[in-house]
Amino acid sequence: MSGGGTLWTRDFSIITLGSVISMLGNAMSGFALSLFVLDFTGNTALYALFMFLYTLPQIAAPVLAGPLMDKLSRRKTIYSLDFFSAGLYVLMALLLHLQLLSFPLLAMAAFLVGAIHSTYLVAFNSFYPMLIPAGQYARAYSVSSTLETLTYIMLPVATFLYKAFGMFPLLIGNALCFFTAACFETQISDVETNGARPLLKEPSYTLKGYLADSKEGLRYLWSEKGLLCIALYYVFSFASEGASSVITLPWFRANFANGEYTYMSVWVFMLFGRVAGGMFHYRHKLPTRWKYALAVVLCALNGLLGGGYLYTSLWTMRMLCLLWGLSNITTFNIRQAAVQSYVPNDRKGRYNGAFLMLTTVGTLLGELLAGAAMQLLPMRETLALFMALSVLAALVFLWGGKRHIKPIYNQTV
C-alpha cells in the first residue's frame, strides 16, 4: 500500500481522475442508450430484454473474474478494459452511422458491456485500496462515493443531448472518455510488483485450478463470519433497492402530472445528501468505537426511510431523501473502508467478485419479486414490504453478528 500521510498521492490522483472521466462518459451515454433502445425498438418487451442481457453477465462474471484479479495485474486489467470499451463504443457509433445497427447487435453489445462492467468493478475495487495511503481509507472512500454520486447529474444532460443531437455524438464522446481514462491509468505505478502485492507467478494455471479459485471467494466469505453476515445483509439491502428501482418512477408517474420531473425533484435531494455526507466524511473521521453501532442504526434507518417516504407530502419526501442520502453514504463509507482494509490483498479479487455476485442476485430478485408482488399489492405497500425486510435483515445479520462484525468495523482505517 502507498505510504505517506497525505491522501492525494500521484497514484491516487491518477486513479481518481481516470475513474471520474470514465464514469461521466458512461453515465451520460448509458442513460441515453436506454432511451435510444426504447425509440429504436418501440417495444417495451425488447427494452426489458436489453436491460436483462446487460444485467445477466453481472451474476457470473464477478466470480469468474475474481481469481484472475488475484493472479494477474489489476492495473493492466483496468486500463485494458477501458481501451477495449473505447473501441467498442467507436464500433457501435460506426454501425449506427452506417445504419447497420440492429437489435441483435444491441443485445450482444449489452451483454458484452455488462460483462466488462462487472469485471472492471472487481479489478477496480481490488486495486483501489492498494493506492490509498495508510490511515486514509475513510477519506478515500468519501471521495470515491461523492464523485460517483455527482455523475448522476449527467442524466438530465444526457437526455437533453440525446434529444438535440442523437446517439452518435454521445457514443463517440463516451469512447473518448474511456480512451482518456485508460491513458491516465497506464501512468499509475506498478505497485503490484513493488512489494504491496507480489503477483503469483505460477508456471501454469489449469482449468481445474481456475474453477477451484472461482469458488474460493465464496469459501472465503463462508469462513469469515463477519464478512458473511455483512454480505447477507447487503443481499437484502440490494433486493430492496432493486424493488425501489421498478416501483418508484412508475408510482410518481401514476400519481403526479409530469411525474418523471416530480420524481427527479425528489430524488435530487438524495444526491444532495450523499454529496454533503461525502464532504463531511472527507473532512472528519468518525470515532472508531462508534462505527459499528452507527452502521447498524443507519442501515435500519435506511429501510425505514425507504419504506415510508412515499406516504408523506412532496417537501417531506425531499427532506427524508436528504436524510436518506446522508445515512446511505455513511453506511457505504464505513463498510467499504473497513472491509477493504480487512481483506488481504491476495484475496481482494475473489472477495469482491463474490460480494458483487451476491448483491447482483439480490438486485435481480428484488426487481423480479417486486414486479410479481405489484400484481397483488399497491406499489407503496410493495415497496414498504421490501424495505421492512431490509430492516429485519439489519437486525438479524448486522446486530445478530455483532461479535464477528464489530472487530471489522471498529478498526482504525
Tab-separated table of C-alpha atoms in Angstrom:
chain	number	residue	atom	x	y	z
A	1	MET	CA	0.000	0.000	0.000
A	2	SER	CA	1.138	3.510	-0.726
A	3	GLY	CA	2.687	5.212	2.214
A	4	GLY	CA	2.670	8.804	3.392
A	5	GLY	CA	0.334	10.951	5.419
A	6	THR	CA	-1.485	12.670	2.572
A	7	LEU	CA	-4.316	11.131	0.572
A	8	TRP	CA	-3.563	12.857	-2.739
A	9	THR	CA	-0.506	10.937	-3.841
A	10	ARG	CA	0.328	10.796	-7.546
A	11	ASP	CA	-1.197	7.328	-7.974
A	12	PHE	CA	-4.371	8.125	-6.032
A	13	SER	CA	-4.857	11.332	-8.023
A	14	ILE	CA	-4.491	9.474	-11.330
A	15	ILE	CA	-6.903	6.650	-10.430
A	16	THR	CA	-9.442	9.205	-9.178
A	17	LEU	CA	-9.188	11.364	-12.306
A	18	GLY	CA	-9.375	8.357	-14.616
A	19	SER	CA	-12.397	6.882	-12.873
A	20	VAL	CA	-14.226	10.226	-12.891
A	21	ILE	CA	-13.718	10.659	-16.642
A	22	SER	CA	-14.941	7.158	-17.466
A	23	MET	CA	-17.890	7.403	-15.029
A	24	LEU	CA	-19.061	10.702	-16.527
A	25	GLY	CA	-18.962	9.367	-20.067
A	26	ASN	CA	-20.577	6.068	-19.112
A	27	ALA	CA	-23.377	7.711	-17.103
A	28	MET	CA	-24.174	10.048	-19.986
A	29	SER	CA	-24.120	7.529	-22.824
A	30	GLY	CA	-25.571	4.672	-20.762
A	31	PHE	CA	-28.770	6.529	-19.928
A	32	ALA	CA	-29.040	7.921	-23.456
A	33	LEU	CA	-28.548	4.397	-24.833
A	34	SER	CA	-31.544	3.147	-22.843
A	35	LEU	CA	-33.638	5.956	-24.359
A	36	PHE	CA	-32.252	5.084	-27.804
A	37	VAL	CA	-33.211	1.398	-27.428
A	38	LEU	CA	-36.752	2.394	-26.477
A	39	ASP	CA	-37.002	4.666	-29.507
A	40	PHE	CA	-35.189	2.252	-31.833
A	41	THR	CA	-37.368	-0.768	-30.994
A	42	GLY	CA	-40.609	0.953	-29.971
A	43	ASN	CA	-41.158	-2.153	-27.859
A	44	THR	CA	-41.023	-2.279	-24.054
A	45	ALA	CA	-40.534	-6.061	-24.087
A	46	LEU	CA	-37.380	-5.700	-26.212
A	47	TYR	CA	-36.220	-2.892	-23.939
A	48	ALA	CA	-36.695	-5.162	-20.916
A	49	LEU	CA	-34.733	-7.905	-22.736
A	50	PHE	CA	-31.935	-5.397	-23.449
A	51	MET	CA	-31.717	-4.455	-19.742
A	52	PHE	CA	-31.869	-8.119	-18.700
A	53	LEU	CA	-28.988	-9.024	-21.029
A	54	TYR	CA	-26.951	-6.164	-19.575
A	55	THR	CA	-27.524	-7.432	-16.024
A	56	LEU	CA	-27.257	-11.181	-16.688
A	57	PRO	CA	-23.449	-11.441	-17.032
A	58	GLN	CA	-23.034	-9.445	-13.844
A	59	ILE	CA	-24.099	-12.540	-11.888
A	60	ALA	CA	-21.363	-14.902	-13.084
A	61	ALA	CA	-18.645	-12.554	-14.362
A	62	PRO	CA	-17.567	-11.228	-10.924
A	63	VAL	CA	-16.962	-14.732	-9.525
A	64	LEU	CA	-15.193	-15.823	-12.704
A	65	ALA	CA	-13.088	-12.655	-12.784
A	66	GLY	CA	-12.219	-12.706	-9.077
A	67	PRO	CA	-9.500	-15.386	-9.169
A	68	LEU	CA	-7.934	-13.828	-12.276
A	69	MET	CA	-7.708	-10.479	-10.463
A	70	ASP	CA	-5.772	-12.236	-7.686
A	71	LYS	CA	-3.379	-13.815	-10.216
A	72	LEU	CA	-2.951	-11.134	-12.884
A	73	SER	CA	-2.236	-7.420	-12.851
A	74	ARG	CA	-5.322	-5.478	-11.784
A	75	ARG	CA	-3.695	-2.279	-13.055
A	76	LYS	CA	-3.303	-3.696	-16.565
A	77	THR	CA	-6.819	-5.140	-16.449
A	78	ILE	CA	-8.299	-1.740	-15.627
A	79	TYR	CA	-6.687	0.191	-18.447
A	80	SER	CA	-7.043	-2.693	-20.937
A	81	LEU	CA	-10.794	-2.859	-20.323
A	82	ASP	CA	-11.061	0.918	-20.721
A	83	PHE	CA	-9.168	0.774	-24.047
A	84	PHE	CA	-11.418	-2.094	-25.157
A	85	SER	CA	-14.552	-0.168	-24.133
A	86	ALA	CA	-13.380	2.828	-26.145
A	87	GLY	CA	-13.032	0.635	-29.237
A	88	LEU	CA	-16.437	-0.970	-28.622
A	89	TYR	CA	-18.224	2.386	-28.468
A	90	VAL	CA	-16.435	3.587	-31.619
A	91	LEU	CA	-17.621	0.415	-33.385
A	92	MET	CA	-21.204	0.975	-32.189
A	93	ALA	CA	-21.063	4.587	-33.392
A	94	LEU	CA	-19.750	3.460	-36.796
A	95	LEU	CA	-22.505	0.839	-37.160
A	96	LEU	CA	-25.100	3.437	-36.189
A	97	HIS	CA	-23.703	5.943	-38.698
A	98	LEU	CA	-23.765	3.311	-41.473
A	99	GLN	CA	-27.313	2.307	-40.451
A	100	LEU	CA	-26.155	-1.262	-39.768
A	101	LEU	CA	-27.108	-1.324	-36.091
A	102	SER	CA	-29.843	-3.858	-35.304
A	103	PHE	CA	-31.471	-5.065	-32.096
A	104	PRO	CA	-29.498	-8.371	-32.067
A	105	LEU	CA	-26.278	-6.337	-32.256
A	106	LEU	CA	-27.531	-4.023	-29.492
A	107	ALA	CA	-28.388	-7.075	-27.387
A	108	MET	CA	-24.908	-8.543	-27.909
A	109	ALA	CA	-23.357	-5.197	-27.007
A	110	ALA	CA	-25.475	-5.011	-23.838
A	111	PHE	CA	-24.270	-8.458	-22.729
A	112	LEU	CA	-20.643	-7.587	-23.501
A	113	VAL	CA	-20.805	-4.203	-21.746
A	114	GLY	CA	-22.389	-5.855	-18.682
A	115	ALA	CA	-19.577	-8.433	-18.532
A	116	ILE	CA	-16.911	-5.734	-18.979
A	117	HIS	CA	-18.511	-3.517	-16.337
A	118	SER	CA	-18.660	-6.227	-13.670
A	119	THR	CA	-15.117	-7.421	-14.404
A	120	TYR	CA	-13.866	-3.830	-14.246
A	121	LEU	CA	-15.564	-3.323	-10.872
A	122	VAL	CA	-13.840	-6.390	-9.410
A	123	ALA	CA	-10.455	-5.193	-10.694
A	124	PHE	CA	-11.009	-1.579	-9.637
A	125	ASN	CA	-12.372	-2.418	-6.152
A	126	SER	CA	-9.414	-4.747	-5.575
A	127	PHE	CA	-6.767	-2.327	-6.896
A	128	TYR	CA	-8.103	0.970	-5.492
A	129	PRO	CA	-7.311	0.129	-1.814
A	130	MET	CA	-3.677	-0.502	-2.756
A	131	LEU	CA	-3.321	3.145	-3.822
A	132	ILE	CA	-4.690	4.556	-0.556
A	133	PRO	CA	-2.065	5.728	1.950
A	134	ALA	CA	-2.194	4.205	5.429
A	135	GLY	CA	-4.852	5.769	7.640
A	136	GLN	CA	-6.673	7.422	4.701
A	137	TYR	CA	-9.283	4.771	3.834
A	138	ALA	CA	-12.294	6.684	5.181
A	139	ARG	CA	-11.343	9.882	3.309
A	140	ALA	CA	-10.573	7.971	0.112
A	141	TYR	CA	-13.951	6.254	0.007
A	142	SER	CA	-15.722	9.532	0.792
A	143	VAL	CA	-14.049	10.968	-2.336
A	144	SER	CA	-14.986	7.922	-4.417
A	145	SER	CA	-18.626	7.841	-3.321
A	146	THR	CA	-19.089	11.608	-3.688
A	147	LEU	CA	-17.715	11.652	-7.229
A	148	GLU	CA	-19.804	8.626	-8.190
A	149	THR	CA	-22.906	10.415	-6.880
A	150	LEU	CA	-22.089	13.550	-8.866
A	151	THR	CA	-22.111	11.548	-12.105
A	152	TYR	CA	-25.908	11.244	-11.786
A	153	ILE	CA	-26.058	14.929	-12.691
A	154	MET	CA	-25.222	13.757	-16.219
A	155	LEU	CA	-28.607	12.013	-16.615
A	156	PRO	CA	-30.630	15.154	-17.453
A	157	VAL	CA	-27.667	16.357	-19.546
A	158	ALA	CA	-27.724	13.049	-21.438
A	159	THR	CA	-31.467	13.396	-22.043
A	160	PHE	CA	-31.021	16.890	-23.494
A	161	LEU	CA	-28.046	15.938	-25.684
A	162	TYR	CA	-29.775	12.816	-26.983
A	163	LYS	CA	-32.912	14.741	-27.896
A	164	ALA	CA	-30.887	17.537	-29.506
A	165	PHE	CA	-28.122	15.634	-31.326
A	166	GLY	CA	-28.978	11.933	-31.339
A	167	MET	CA	-26.969	8.932	-30.177
A	168	PHE	CA	-23.920	9.125	-32.470
A	169	PRO	CA	-22.020	12.004	-30.756
A	170	LEU	CA	-22.743	10.515	-27.333
A	171	LEU	CA	-21.202	7.180	-28.342
A	172	ILE	CA	-18.131	8.968	-29.720
A	173	GLY	CA	-17.919	11.104	-26.565
A	174	ASN	CA	-18.049	8.018	-24.351
A	175	ALA	CA	-15.316	6.351	-26.424
A	176	LEU	CA	-13.121	9.432	-25.927
A	177	CYS	CA	-13.797	9.361	-22.172
A	178	PHE	CA	-12.770	5.706	-21.889
A	179	PHE	CA	-9.676	6.270	-24.048
A	180	THR	CA	-8.610	9.285	-21.967
A	181	ALA	CA	-9.195	7.411	-18.695
A	182	ALA	CA	-7.140	4.444	-19.947
A	183	CYS	CA	-4.260	6.735	-20.935
A	184	PHE	CA	-4.195	8.188	-17.421
A	185	GLU	CA	-4.412	4.731	-15.820
A	186	THR	CA	-1.324	3.495	-17.705
A	187	GLN	CA	0.666	6.077	-15.721
A	188	ILE	CA	-0.143	4.531	-12.327
A	189	SER	CA	2.869	2.989	-10.601
A	190	ASP	CA	3.162	-0.777	-10.809
A	191	VAL	CA	2.561	-1.181	-7.069
A	192	GLU	CA	1.569	-4.816	-7.519
A	193	THR	CA	5.180	-5.808	-8.184
A	194	ASN	CA	6.764	-3.328	-5.779
A	195	GLY	CA	6.112	-5.202	-2.569
A	196	ALA	CA	2.479	-4.219	-1.978
A	197	ARG	CA	1.210	-7.330	-3.701
A	198	PRO	CA	3.757	-9.545	-5.401
A	199	LEU	CA	1.970	-11.254	-8.277
A	200	LEU	CA	1.658	-15.011	-8.100
A	201	LYS	CA	3.746	-16.279	-10.976
A	202	GLU	CA	2.746	-19.910	-11.453
A	203	PRO	CA	4.205	-21.987	-14.290
A	204	SER	CA	0.712	-22.938	-15.392
A	205	TYR	CA	-2.881	-22.180	-14.485
A	206	THR	CA	-5.120	-25.111	-15.342
A	207	LEU	CA	-8.872	-25.006	-15.867
A	208	LYS	CA	-9.290	-27.154	-12.767
A	209	GLY	CA	-7.242	-24.708	-10.712
A	210	TYR	CA	-9.161	-21.766	-12.130
A	211	LEU	CA	-12.552	-23.291	-11.282
A	212	ALA	CA	-11.307	-24.101	-7.786
A	213	ASP	CA	-10.204	-20.476	-7.345
A	214	SER	CA	-13.586	-19.267	-8.654
A	215	LYS	CA	-15.221	-20.978	-5.688
A	216	GLU	CA	-12.585	-19.648	-3.303
A	217	GLY	CA	-14.279	-16.258	-2.942
A	218	LEU	CA	-17.462	-17.875	-1.688
A	219	ARG	CA	-15.475	-20.247	0.553
A	220	TYR	CA	-13.521	-17.335	1.978
A	221	LEU	CA	-16.761	-15.443	2.610
A	222	TRP	CA	-18.207	-18.517	4.355
A	223	SER	CA	-15.122	-18.910	6.549
A	224	GLU	CA	-15.176	-15.234	7.634
A	225	LYS	CA	-18.358	-14.967	9.682
A	226	GLY	CA	-18.193	-11.181	9.950
A	227	LEU	CA	-17.856	-10.705	6.184
A	228	LEU	CA	-20.585	-13.302	5.616
A	229	CYS	CA	-23.056	-11.513	7.884
A	230	ILE	CA	-22.292	-8.197	6.163
A	231	ALA	CA	-22.774	-9.759	2.716
A	232	LEU	CA	-26.054	-11.431	3.688
A	233	TYR	CA	-27.449	-8.139	4.943
A	234	TYR	CA	-26.484	-6.425	1.688
A	235	VAL	CA	-28.224	-9.102	-0.381
A	236	PHE	CA	-31.486	-7.968	1.256
A	237	SER	CA	-30.490	-4.308	1.067
A	238	PHE	CA	-29.813	-4.542	-2.676
A	239	ALA	CA	-33.053	-6.501	-3.126
A	240	SER	CA	-34.932	-3.579	-1.564
A	241	GLU	CA	-33.065	-1.177	-3.878
A	242	GLY	CA	-33.993	-3.375	-6.841
A	243	ALA	CA	-37.631	-3.217	-5.767
A	244	SER	CA	-37.378	0.555	-5.425
A	245	SER	CA	-35.945	0.863	-8.949
A	246	VAL	CA	-39.023	-0.775	-10.521
A	247	ILE	CA	-41.602	0.852	-8.237
A	248	THR	CA	-40.635	4.458	-7.581
A	249	LEU	CA	-40.673	6.060	-11.049
A	250	PRO	CA	-43.929	4.320	-12.096
A	251	TRP	CA	-45.522	5.436	-8.816
A	252	PHE	CA	-44.589	9.070	-9.412
A	253	ARG	CA	-45.836	8.910	-12.997
A	254	ALA	CA	-49.117	7.390	-11.844
A	255	ASN	CA	-49.725	9.966	-9.107
A	256	PHE	CA	-48.410	13.276	-10.487
A	257	ALA	CA	-48.737	15.176	-13.726
A	258	ASN	CA	-45.276	15.123	-15.345
A	259	GLY	CA	-44.377	12.523	-12.738
A	260	GLU	CA	-40.864	11.907	-14.067
A	261	TYR	CA	-39.946	15.528	-13.287
A	262	THR	CA	-41.512	15.279	-9.836
A	263	TYR	CA	-39.505	12.092	-9.327
A	264	MET	CA	-36.277	13.927	-10.239
A	265	SER	CA	-37.174	16.864	-7.968
A	266	VAL	CA	-37.480	14.440	-5.034
A	267	TRP	CA	-34.503	12.206	-5.746
A	268	VAL	CA	-32.106	15.078	-6.354
A	269	PHE	CA	-32.244	15.601	-2.585
A	270	MET	CA	-30.898	12.063	-2.145
A	271	LEU	CA	-27.931	13.148	-4.268
A	272	PHE	CA	-27.522	16.338	-2.194
A	273	GLY	CA	-27.473	14.206	0.946
A	274	ARG	CA	-24.870	11.806	-0.459
A	275	VAL	CA	-22.617	14.653	-1.615
A	276	ALA	CA	-22.937	16.507	1.714
A	277	GLY	CA	-22.212	13.280	3.584
A	278	GLY	CA	-19.197	12.532	1.413
A	279	MET	CA	-17.783	16.013	2.040
A	280	PHE	CA	-18.314	15.564	5.788
A	281	HIS	CA	-16.502	12.220	5.858
A	282	TYR	CA	-13.649	13.663	3.817
A	283	ARG	CA	-13.025	16.310	6.479
A	284	HIS	CA	-13.954	14.400	9.637
A	285	LYS	CA	-13.198	10.914	10.902
A	286	LEU	CA	-15.898	9.061	12.791
A	287	PRO	CA	-14.846	7.872	16.264
A	288	THR	CA	-13.621	4.315	15.797
A	289	ARG	CA	-15.605	2.916	18.724
A	290	TRP	CA	-18.895	4.246	17.267
A	291	LYS	CA	-18.646	2.932	13.723
A	292	TYR	CA	-20.242	-0.496	14.205
A	293	ALA	CA	-23.185	0.752	16.266
A	294	LEU	CA	-23.710	3.696	13.921
A	295	ALA	CA	-23.696	1.406	10.886
A	296	VAL	CA	-26.366	-0.874	12.375
A	297	VAL	CA	-28.627	2.033	13.333
A	298	LEU	CA	-28.242	3.755	9.964
A	299	CYS	CA	-28.795	0.555	7.957
A	300	ALA	CA	-32.100	0.093	9.795
A	301	LEU	CA	-32.889	3.786	9.258
A	302	ASN	CA	-32.269	3.409	5.509
A	303	GLY	CA	-35.000	0.778	5.343
A	304	LEU	CA	-37.429	2.835	7.415
A	305	LEU	CA	-36.897	5.925	5.248
A	306	GLY	CA	-37.153	3.949	2.006
A	307	GLY	CA	-40.351	2.259	3.076
A	308	GLY	CA	-42.105	5.334	4.459
A	309	TYR	CA	-41.219	8.397	2.422
A	310	LEU	CA	-43.818	7.841	-0.324
A	311	TYR	CA	-46.584	8.204	2.297
A	312	THR	CA	-45.642	11.844	3.005
A	313	SER	CA	-46.047	15.210	1.268
A	314	LEU	CA	-43.640	16.231	-1.512
A	315	TRP	CA	-41.497	18.523	0.612
A	316	THR	CA	-41.360	15.963	3.399
A	317	MET	CA	-40.276	13.387	0.806
A	318	ARG	CA	-37.446	15.686	-0.240
A	319	MET	CA	-36.244	16.197	3.332
A	320	LEU	CA	-36.440	12.455	4.042
A	321	CYS	CA	-34.448	11.752	0.864
A	322	LEU	CA	-31.835	14.267	2.017
A	323	LEU	CA	-31.555	12.400	5.329
A	324	TRP	CA	-31.565	9.081	3.482
A	325	GLY	CA	-28.656	10.225	1.314
A	326	LEU	CA	-26.634	11.259	4.379
A	327	SER	CA	-27.358	7.927	6.058
A	328	ASN	CA	-26.707	5.887	2.926
A	329	ILE	CA	-23.302	7.405	2.199
A	330	THR	CA	-22.234	6.962	5.827
A	331	THR	CA	-23.020	3.228	5.845
A	332	PHE	CA	-21.264	2.844	2.478
A	333	ASN	CA	-18.106	4.584	3.697
A	334	ILE	CA	-17.957	2.638	6.956
A	335	ARG	CA	-18.375	-0.697	5.146
A	336	GLN	CA	-16.000	-0.060	2.250
A	337	ALA	CA	-13.202	1.420	4.351
A	338	ALA	CA	-13.423	-1.327	6.968
A	339	VAL	CA	-13.886	-4.331	4.690
A	340	GLN	CA	-11.316	-3.362	2.041
A	341	SER	CA	-8.797	-2.710	4.818
A	342	TYR	CA	-9.610	-6.054	6.461
A	343	VAL	CA	-9.484	-8.360	3.410
A	344	PRO	CA	-5.891	-9.347	2.465
A	345	ASN	CA	-4.592	-8.046	-0.872
A	346	ASP	CA	-4.227	-11.546	-2.324
A	347	ARG	CA	-7.912	-12.294	-1.641
A	348	LYS	CA	-9.495	-8.977	-2.576
A	349	GLY	CA	-10.332	-10.028	-6.143
A	350	ARG	CA	-12.142	-13.194	-5.104
A	351	TYR	CA	-13.899	-11.476	-2.193
A	352	ASN	CA	-15.069	-8.525	-4.302
A	353	GLY	CA	-16.213	-10.898	-7.044
A	354	ALA	CA	-18.262	-12.974	-4.612
A	355	PHE	CA	-19.771	-9.886	-2.951
A	356	LEU	CA	-20.698	-8.319	-6.300
A	357	MET	CA	-22.294	-11.562	-7.488
A	358	LEU	CA	-24.416	-11.890	-4.333
A	359	THR	CA	-25.601	-8.282	-4.402
A	360	THR	CA	-26.401	-8.511	-8.133
A	361	VAL	CA	-28.519	-11.586	-7.437
A	362	GLY	CA	-30.230	-9.628	-4.657
A	363	THR	CA	-30.960	-6.732	-7.027
A	364	LEU	CA	-32.422	-9.019	-9.709
A	365	LEU	CA	-34.552	-10.902	-7.186
A	366	GLY	CA	-35.824	-7.605	-5.805
A	367	GLU	CA	-36.796	-6.419	-9.290
A	368	LEU	CA	-38.497	-9.681	-10.242
A	369	LEU	CA	-40.292	-10.281	-6.935
A	370	ALA	CA	-41.450	-6.674	-6.681
A	371	GLY	CA	-42.882	-6.905	-10.187
A	372	ALA	CA	-44.807	-10.035	-9.160
A	373	ALA	CA	-45.895	-8.575	-5.806
A	374	MET	CA	-47.368	-5.493	-7.502
A	375	GLN	CA	-49.918	-7.785	-9.125
A	376	LEU	CA	-51.359	-8.342	-5.647
A	377	LEU	CA	-50.397	-5.235	-3.645
A	378	PRO	CA	-50.381	-1.470	-4.330
A	379	MET	CA	-46.983	-0.027	-5.256
A	380	ARG	CA	-46.302	1.821	-1.985
A	381	GLU	CA	-47.194	-1.212	0.110
A	382	THR	CA	-44.956	-3.419	-2.022
A	383	LEU	CA	-42.019	-1.064	-1.504
A	384	ALA	CA	-42.737	-0.846	2.243
A	385	LEU	CA	-42.688	-4.665	2.443
A	386	PHE	CA	-39.269	-4.946	0.789
A	387	MET	CA	-37.832	-2.151	2.900
A	388	ALA	CA	-39.195	-3.813	6.053
A	389	LEU	CA	-37.306	-6.975	5.049
A	390	SER	CA	-34.092	-4.929	4.781
A	391	VAL	CA	-34.677	-3.559	8.309
A	392	LEU	CA	-35.212	-7.116	9.569
A	393	ALA	CA	-32.022	-8.216	7.785
A	394	ALA	CA	-30.082	-5.411	9.527
A	395	LEU	CA	-31.265	-6.702	12.896
A	396	VAL	CA	-30.701	-10.389	12.105
A	397	PHE	CA	-27.343	-10.207	10.297
A	398	LEU	CA	-25.668	-6.969	11.421
A	399	TRP	CA	-26.884	-6.797	15.007
A	400	GLY	CA	-27.036	-10.598	15.335
A	401	GLY	CA	-23.474	-10.879	14.006
A	402	LYS	CA	-22.119	-8.265	16.397
A	403	ARG	CA	-19.361	-10.491	17.789
A	404	HIS	CA	-17.933	-11.048	14.295
A	405	ILE	CA	-18.648	-7.691	12.616
A	406	LYS	CA	-17.666	-5.251	15.355
A	407	PRO	CA	-13.902	-6.049	15.136
A	408	ILE	CA	-14.047	-5.402	11.358
A	409	TYR	CA	-15.941	-2.116	11.544
A	410	ASN	CA	-14.267	-0.748	14.671
A	411	GLN	CA	-10.732	-0.665	13.316
A	412	THR	CA	-8.629	2.364	12.537
A	413	VAL	CA	-8.536	2.866	8.755
